[in-house]
Amino acid sequence: MHVQEWLETVPAVAVYALVGLVIGLESLGIPLPGEIILVSSALLASQHGHIDPVVLGACATAGAIIGDSIGYAIGRKGGRPLLAWLGKKFPKHFSEGHIATAERSFEKWGMWAVFFGRFVALLRIFAGPLAGVLRMPYWKFAIANILGGILWAGGTTAVIYYVGIVAESWLKRFSWLGLVAAVLVGLTSMLVLKRRAKKAVPAVAGE
């Protein structure tokens, strides 16, 4: 079966559920490729009419907001011991250097760290739990969480969807390239953000 024909057999509800679940778990504090899943799904929606980009964006936004809210609640209840436990389970993501960088961002920017954290791979998994650990007032967290979730999830879906529409005629001739392009775009952006985050660690330590 042709790749494009196979993709058309994937139920739309399965795509919506996968996007919402992965992004929700990532926002909760579990290191998952939420950005890659979102980019891939948005590009898929642009090539297959059975996937509604509005519903897709709504599911991604809901997952981001709900996941962050749960992460906040867990962080508020678990406190510092939670960060220590996460450091043991996910040393590459929750190392002392990364935690220090995230804490410095929160101290300097407050609720804006939650908002802009959506666009940075490292802060995206830290934002909810760390905001809870640092006991940021919930109303501030909620505003930043909702606005950031809508702009990041909804905005990313819209941009990638319309890029896919523009390139539709070309992608139809080479359907498998759509998947390759989606993965490469998401992976490249994640690697760039991780590299910037790593460079920020020694910079913060030197302040």
PDB file of N, CA, C and O in Angstrom, residues 61-96:
ATOM      1  N   THR A  61      -3.502  22.304  22.285  1.00  0.00           N
ATOM      2  CA  THR A  61      -3.598  23.379  23.271  1.00  0.00           C
ATOM      3  C   THR A  61      -4.125  22.851  24.600  1.00  0.00           C
ATOM      4  O   THR A  61      -3.590  23.177  25.669  1.00  0.00           O
ATOM      5  N   ALA A  62      -5.162  22.023  24.535  1.00  0.00           N
ATOM      6  CA  ALA A  62      -5.729  21.446  25.753  1.00  0.00           C
ATOM      7  C   ALA A  62      -4.699  20.588  26.474  1.00  0.00           C
ATOM      8  O   ALA A  62      -4.556  20.658  27.709  1.00  0.00           O
ATOM      9  N   GLY A  63      -3.961  19.773  25.710  1.00  0.00           N
ATOM     10  CA  GLY A  63      -2.935  18.933  26.320  1.00  0.00           C
ATOM     11  C   GLY A  63      -1.865  19.763  27.004  1.00  0.00           C
ATOM     12  O   GLY A  63      -1.425  19.438  28.121  1.00  0.00           O
ATOM     13  N   ALA A  64      -1.455  20.843  26.350  1.00  0.00           N
ATOM     14  CA  ALA A  64      -0.413  21.708  26.908  1.00  0.00           C
ATOM     15  C   ALA A  64      -0.877  22.372  28.204  1.00  0.00           C
ATOM     16  O   ALA A  64      -0.158  22.395  29.204  1.00  0.00           O
ATOM     17  N   ILE A  65      -2.083  22.912  28.193  1.00  0.00           N
ATOM     18  CA  ILE A  65      -2.600  23.626  29.365  1.00  0.00           C
ATOM     19  C   ILE A  65      -2.892  22.677  30.525  1.00  0.00           C
ATOM     20  O   ILE A  65      -2.497  22.934  31.673  1.00  0.00           O
ATOM     21  N   ILE A  66      -3.559  21.564  30.236  1.00  0.00           N
ATOM     22  CA  ILE A  66      -3.897  20.603  31.285  1.00  0.00           C
ATOM     23  C   ILE A  66      -2.637  19.960  31.858  1.00  0.00           C
ATOM     24  O   ILE A  66      -2.498  19.805  33.078  1.00  0.00           O
ATOM     25  N   GLY A  67      -1.708  19.582  30.968  1.00  0.00           N
ATOM     26  CA  GLY A  67      -0.466  18.964  31.424  1.00  0.00           C
ATOM     27  C   GLY A  67       0.333  19.883  32.337  1.00  0.00           C
ATOM     28  O   GLY A  67       0.839  19.466  33.388  1.00  0.00           O
ATOM     29  N   ASP A  68       0.437  21.140  31.941  1.00  0.00           N
ATOM     30  CA  ASP A  68       1.160  22.115  32.756  1.00  0.00           C
ATOM     31  C   ASP A  68       0.482  22.315  34.108  1.00  0.00           C
ATOM     32  O   ASP A  68       1.141  22.477  35.136  1.00  0.00           O
ATOM     33  N   SER A  69      -0.844  22.334  34.110  1.00  0.00           N
ATOM     34  CA  SER A  69      -1.598  22.529  35.351  1.00  0.00           C
ATOM     35  C   SER A  69      -1.381  21.361  36.313  1.00  0.00           C
ATOM     36  O   SER A  69      -1.211  21.562  37.527  1.00  0.00           O
ATOM     37  N   ILE A  70      -1.386  20.141  35.780  1.00  0.00           N
ATOM     38  CA  ILE A  70      -1.129  18.964  36.617  1.00  0.00           C
ATOM     39  C   ILE A  70       0.295  19.005  37.146  1.00  0.00           C
ATOM     40  O   ILE A  70       0.561  18.700  38.314  1.00  0.00           O
ATOM     41  N   GLY A  71       1.233  19.410  36.264  1.00  0.00           N
ATOM     42  CA  GLY A  71       2.628  19.521  36.685  1.00  0.00           C
ATOM     43  C   GLY A  71       2.786  20.531  37.811  1.00  0.00           C
ATOM     44  O   GLY A  71       3.550  20.317  38.754  1.00  0.00           O
ATOM     45  N   TYR A  72       2.047  21.636  37.713  1.00  0.00           N
ATOM     46  CA  TYR A  72       2.084  22.663  38.767  1.00  0.00           C
ATOM     47  C   TYR A  72       1.606  22.085  40.093  1.00  0.00           C
ATOM     48  O   TYR A  72       2.226  22.293  41.139  1.00  0.00           O
ATOM     49  N   ALA A  73       0.486  21.356  40.043  1.00  0.00           N
ATOM     50  CA  ALA A  73      -0.074  20.764  41.261  1.00  0.00           C
ATOM     51  C   ALA A  73       0.887  19.755  41.881  1.00  0.00           C
ATOM     52  O   ALA A  73       1.084  19.725  43.108  1.00  0.00           O
ATOM     53  N   ILE A  74       1.509  18.930  41.037  1.00  0.00           N
ATOM     54  CA  ILE A  74       2.465  17.937  41.529  1.00  0.00           C
ATOM     55  C   ILE A  74       3.682  18.630  42.133  1.00  0.00           C
ATOM     56  O   ILE A  74       4.178  18.243  43.194  1.00  0.00           O
ATOM     57  N   GLY A  75       4.181  19.672  41.437  1.00  0.00           N
ATOM     58  CA  GLY A  75       5.346  20.397  41.934  1.00  0.00           C
ATOM     59  C   GLY A  75       5.060  21.092  43.254  1.00  0.00           C
ATOM     60  O   GLY A  75       5.904  21.116  44.154  1.00  0.00           O
ATOM     61  N   ARG A  76       3.874  21.647  43.374  1.00  0.00           N
ATOM     62  CA  ARG A  76       3.510  22.351  44.607  1.00  0.00           C
ATOM     63  C   ARG A  76       3.422  21.391  45.787  1.00  0.00           C
ATOM     64  O   ARG A  76       3.780  21.726  46.921  1.00  0.00           O
ATOM     65  N   LYS A  77       2.955  20.180  45.525  1.00  0.00           N
ATOM     66  CA  LYS A  77       2.822  19.190  46.590  1.00  0.00           C
ATOM     67  C   LYS A  77       4.145  18.470  46.870  1.00  0.00           C
ATOM     68  O   LYS A  77       4.475  18.182  48.028  1.00  0.00           O
ATOM     69  N   GLY A  78       4.887  18.185  45.803  1.00  0.00           N
ATOM     70  CA  GLY A  78       6.127  17.421  45.963  1.00  0.00           C
ATOM     71  C   GLY A  78       7.302  18.242  46.439  1.00  0.00           C
ATOM     72  O   GLY A  78       8.200  17.730  47.111  1.00  0.00           O
ATOM     73  N   GLY A  79       7.361  19.539  46.074  1.00  0.00           N
ATOM     74  CA  GLY A  79       8.436  20.416  46.514  1.00  0.00           C
ATOM     75  C   GLY A  79       9.807  20.014  45.993  1.00  0.00           C
ATOM     76  O   GLY A  79       9.936  19.314  44.979  1.00  0.00           O
ATOM     77  N   ARG A  80      10.835  20.412  46.701  1.00  0.00           N
ATOM     78  CA  ARG A  80      12.214  20.138  46.289  1.00  0.00           C
ATOM     79  C   ARG A  80      12.528  18.655  46.145  1.00  0.00           C
ATOM     80  O   ARG A  80      13.268  18.256  45.234  1.00  0.00           O
ATOM     81  N   PRO A  81      12.014  17.796  47.032  1.00  0.00           N
ATOM     82  CA  PRO A  81      12.297  16.360  46.876  1.00  0.00           C
ATOM     83  C   PRO A  81      11.879  15.825  45.512  1.00  0.00           C
ATOM     84  O   PRO A  81      12.496  14.893  44.993  1.00  0.00           O
ATOM     85  N   LEU A  82      10.842  16.433  44.924  1.00  0.00           N
ATOM     86  CA  LEU A  82      10.393  16.005  43.603  1.00  0.00           C
ATOM     87  C   LEU A  82      11.468  16.258  42.559  1.00  0.00           C
ATOM     88  O   LEU A  82      11.728  15.413  41.701  1.00  0.00           O
ATOM     89  N   LEU A  83      12.110  17.428  42.622  1.00  0.00           N
ATOM     90  CA  LEU A  83      13.170  17.748  41.664  1.00  0.00           C
ATOM     91  C   LEU A  83      14.347  16.793  41.815  1.00  0.00           C
ATOM     92  O   LEU A  83      14.965  16.387  40.829  1.00  0.00           O
ATOM     93  N   ALA A  84      14.659  16.435  43.070  1.00  0.00           N
ATOM     94  CA  ALA A  84      15.757  15.497  43.315  1.00  0.00           C
ATOM     95  C   ALA A  84      15.428  14.125  42.727  1.00  0.00           C
ATOM     96  O   ALA A  84      16.288  13.468  42.121  1.00  0.00           O
ATOM     97  N   TRP A  85      14.169  13.716  42.877  1.00  0.00           N
ATOM     98  CA  TRP A  85      13.737  12.421  42.346  1.00  0.00           C
ATOM     99  C   TRP A  85      13.784  12.430  40.817  1.00  0.00           C
ATOM    100  O   TRP A  85      14.232  11.457  40.195  1.00  0.00           O
ATOM    101  N   LEU A  86      13.316  13.515  40.218  1.00  0.00           N
ATOM    102  CA  LEU A  86      13.341  13.637  38.762  1.00  0.00           C
ATOM    103  C   LEU A  86      14.774  13.648  38.240  1.00  0.00           C
ATOM    104  O   LEU A  86      15.061  13.140  37.162  1.00  0.00           O
ATOM    105  N   GLY A  87      15.672  14.257  39.019  1.00  0.00           N
ATOM    106  CA  GLY A  87      17.076  14.293  38.630  1.00  0.00           C
ATOM    107  C   GLY A  87      17.677  12.904  38.536  1.00  0.00           C
ATOM    108  O   GLY A  87      18.539  12.633  37.696  1.00  0.00           O
ATOM    109  N   LYS A  88      17.216  12.004  39.407  1.00  0.00           N
ATOM    110  CA  LYS A  88      17.715  10.621  39.380  1.00  0.00           C
ATOM    111  C   LYS A  88      17.103   9.828  38.226  1.00  0.00           C
ATOM    112  O   LYS A  88      17.761   8.994  37.614  1.00  0.00           O
ATOM    113  N   LYS A  89      15.832  10.109  37.949  1.00  0.00           N
ATOM    114  CA  LYS A  89      15.139   9.381  36.886  1.00  0.00           C
ATOM    115  C   LYS A  89      15.517   9.877  35.493  1.00  0.00           C
ATOM    116  O   LYS A  89      15.651   9.096  34.553  1.00  0.00           O
ATOM    117  N   PHE A  90      15.671  11.201  35.365  1.00  0.00           N
ATOM    118  CA  PHE A  90      15.991  11.812  34.067  1.00  0.00           C
ATOM    119  C   PHE A  90      17.185  12.758  34.225  1.00  0.00           C
ATOM    120  O   PHE A  90      17.037  13.982  34.152  1.00  0.00           O
ATOM    121  N   PRO A  91      18.376  12.203  34.459  1.00  0.00           N
ATOM    122  CA  PRO A  91      19.560  13.040  34.718  1.00  0.00           C
ATOM    123  C   PRO A  91      19.929  13.992  33.581  1.00  0.00           C
ATOM    124  O   PRO A  91      20.469  15.071  33.825  1.00  0.00           O
ATOM    125  N   LYS A  92      19.628  13.616  32.333  1.00  0.00           N
ATOM    126  CA  LYS A  92      19.985  14.479  31.204  1.00  0.00           C
ATOM    127  C   LYS A  92      19.084  15.706  31.122  1.00  0.00           C
ATOM    128  O   LYS A  92      19.494  16.746  30.610  1.00  0.00           O
ATOM    129  N   HIS A  93      17.877  15.577  31.610  1.00  0.00           N
ATOM    130  CA  HIS A  93      16.924  16.679  31.524  1.00  0.00           C
ATOM    131  C   HIS A  93      16.793  17.458  32.826  1.00  0.00           C
ATOM    132  O   HIS A  93      16.598  18.666  32.819  1.00  0.00           O
ATOM    133  N   PHE A  94      16.898  16.755  33.954  1.00  0.00           N
ATOM    134  CA  PHE A  94      16.715  17.407  35.255  1.00  0.00           C
ATOM    135  C   PHE A  94      18.019  17.440  36.045  1.00  0.00           C
ATOM    136  O   PHE A  94      18.026  17.206  37.250  1.00  0.00           O
ATOM    137  N   SER A  95      19.118  17.722  35.364  1.00  0.00           N
ATOM    138  CA  SER A  95      20.402  17.835  36.054  1.00  0.00           C
ATOM    139  C   SER A  95      20.399  19.098  36.918  1.00  0.00           C
ATOM    140  O   SER A  95      19.557  19.986  36.755  1.00  0.00           O
ATOM    141  N   GLU A  96      21.340  19.173  37.845  1.00  0.00           N
ATOM    142  CA  GLU A  96      21.409  20.341  38.724  1.00  0.00           C
ATOM    143  C   GLU A  96      21.628  21.623  37.925  1.00  0.00           C
ATOM    144  O   GLU A  96      21.096  22.677  38.269  1.00  0.00           O
TER     145      GLU A  96
END
